[in-house]
Amino acid sequence: METRWYRAPEALCSWNSYTAGIDIWSTGCTFAEMMSGKPLFPGQSKWHQLRLIADILGTDTLESDIVDILKHIANEKCARFLETLDETPKCDFMEIFPSATEEALEMFFGMVEVPGLLREAYSNLGSVQIIFKCIVCQLCKEFFRMRISHNLA
């Protein structure tokens, strides 16, 4: 496993302040992997990682301009790289997570908001915490059921 795959964009851009939002991003990436069975952002380098994040989440969404937000927190080298990214639309997440519920996708998007403060605010909602616990519980049960079935076969 490559931990870069689970790093928040601000951590990749040399952000010097560690917040709960960084952990929430990592949890969102893990949650995405649990829903799809594979890492969502398997970057081969810091730059490739940022490119994947921009390509999948989209660079200019209604909620935020990812590149603009990250340029303000990035070191100079990272900011120059971000300026080279083309505008991309958000991916169709129903294609990436075809069996995901609307609630699961809503929770995922809350955990991978690019402004880290939005991630932190979203995670404080009690309903999100309850939904997350239920989904993780169900995914873990399914994982272990499949593992036990495979081992018995």
Steps between C-alpha positions, in 0.01 A plus 500: 500500500622847416397757761521778241176362360317605815661842558288810489586746221614761750741248652637422153551873442718541811230642723664554836195477723364156582124501551222246546411571136812312391386190688148535362640507144691177570186343639311605187764337280480182705121510482519538119731200483257297707216590260693431180755238601794708379679824595335812361818709465793260436754770416853400403645832621379810680433667165316199358298485823389862464416438134280201592320699769431781252391258228261307723355778717508758222701820509218749494184386670204704613624467857863600452788550262742231617802647323436851635456374857814286490716770337450718807628236740767340282870557489626682190591186303164339571311821415674514159400138435139569596486785250579252221195284570226516240140554604328168544142414596417283798484128415173310501525337839212262431731339242785475751272380783204335323364333815541803728195654658424870475587534870836328450589732210391805697721393787791429266476847342493658844819319593689605186404868485815685399476777755601304810280714723192383311605139565530571871161672517335219305644232726351665808146430384359225720307337216821462299670322787207261539478429126875445480495251787211310339665488157837395637332235711317362195812509283704324767233231540496445123880492481527240775212296356678489163833418666352215702317365191823513303698326773239222531492437127 
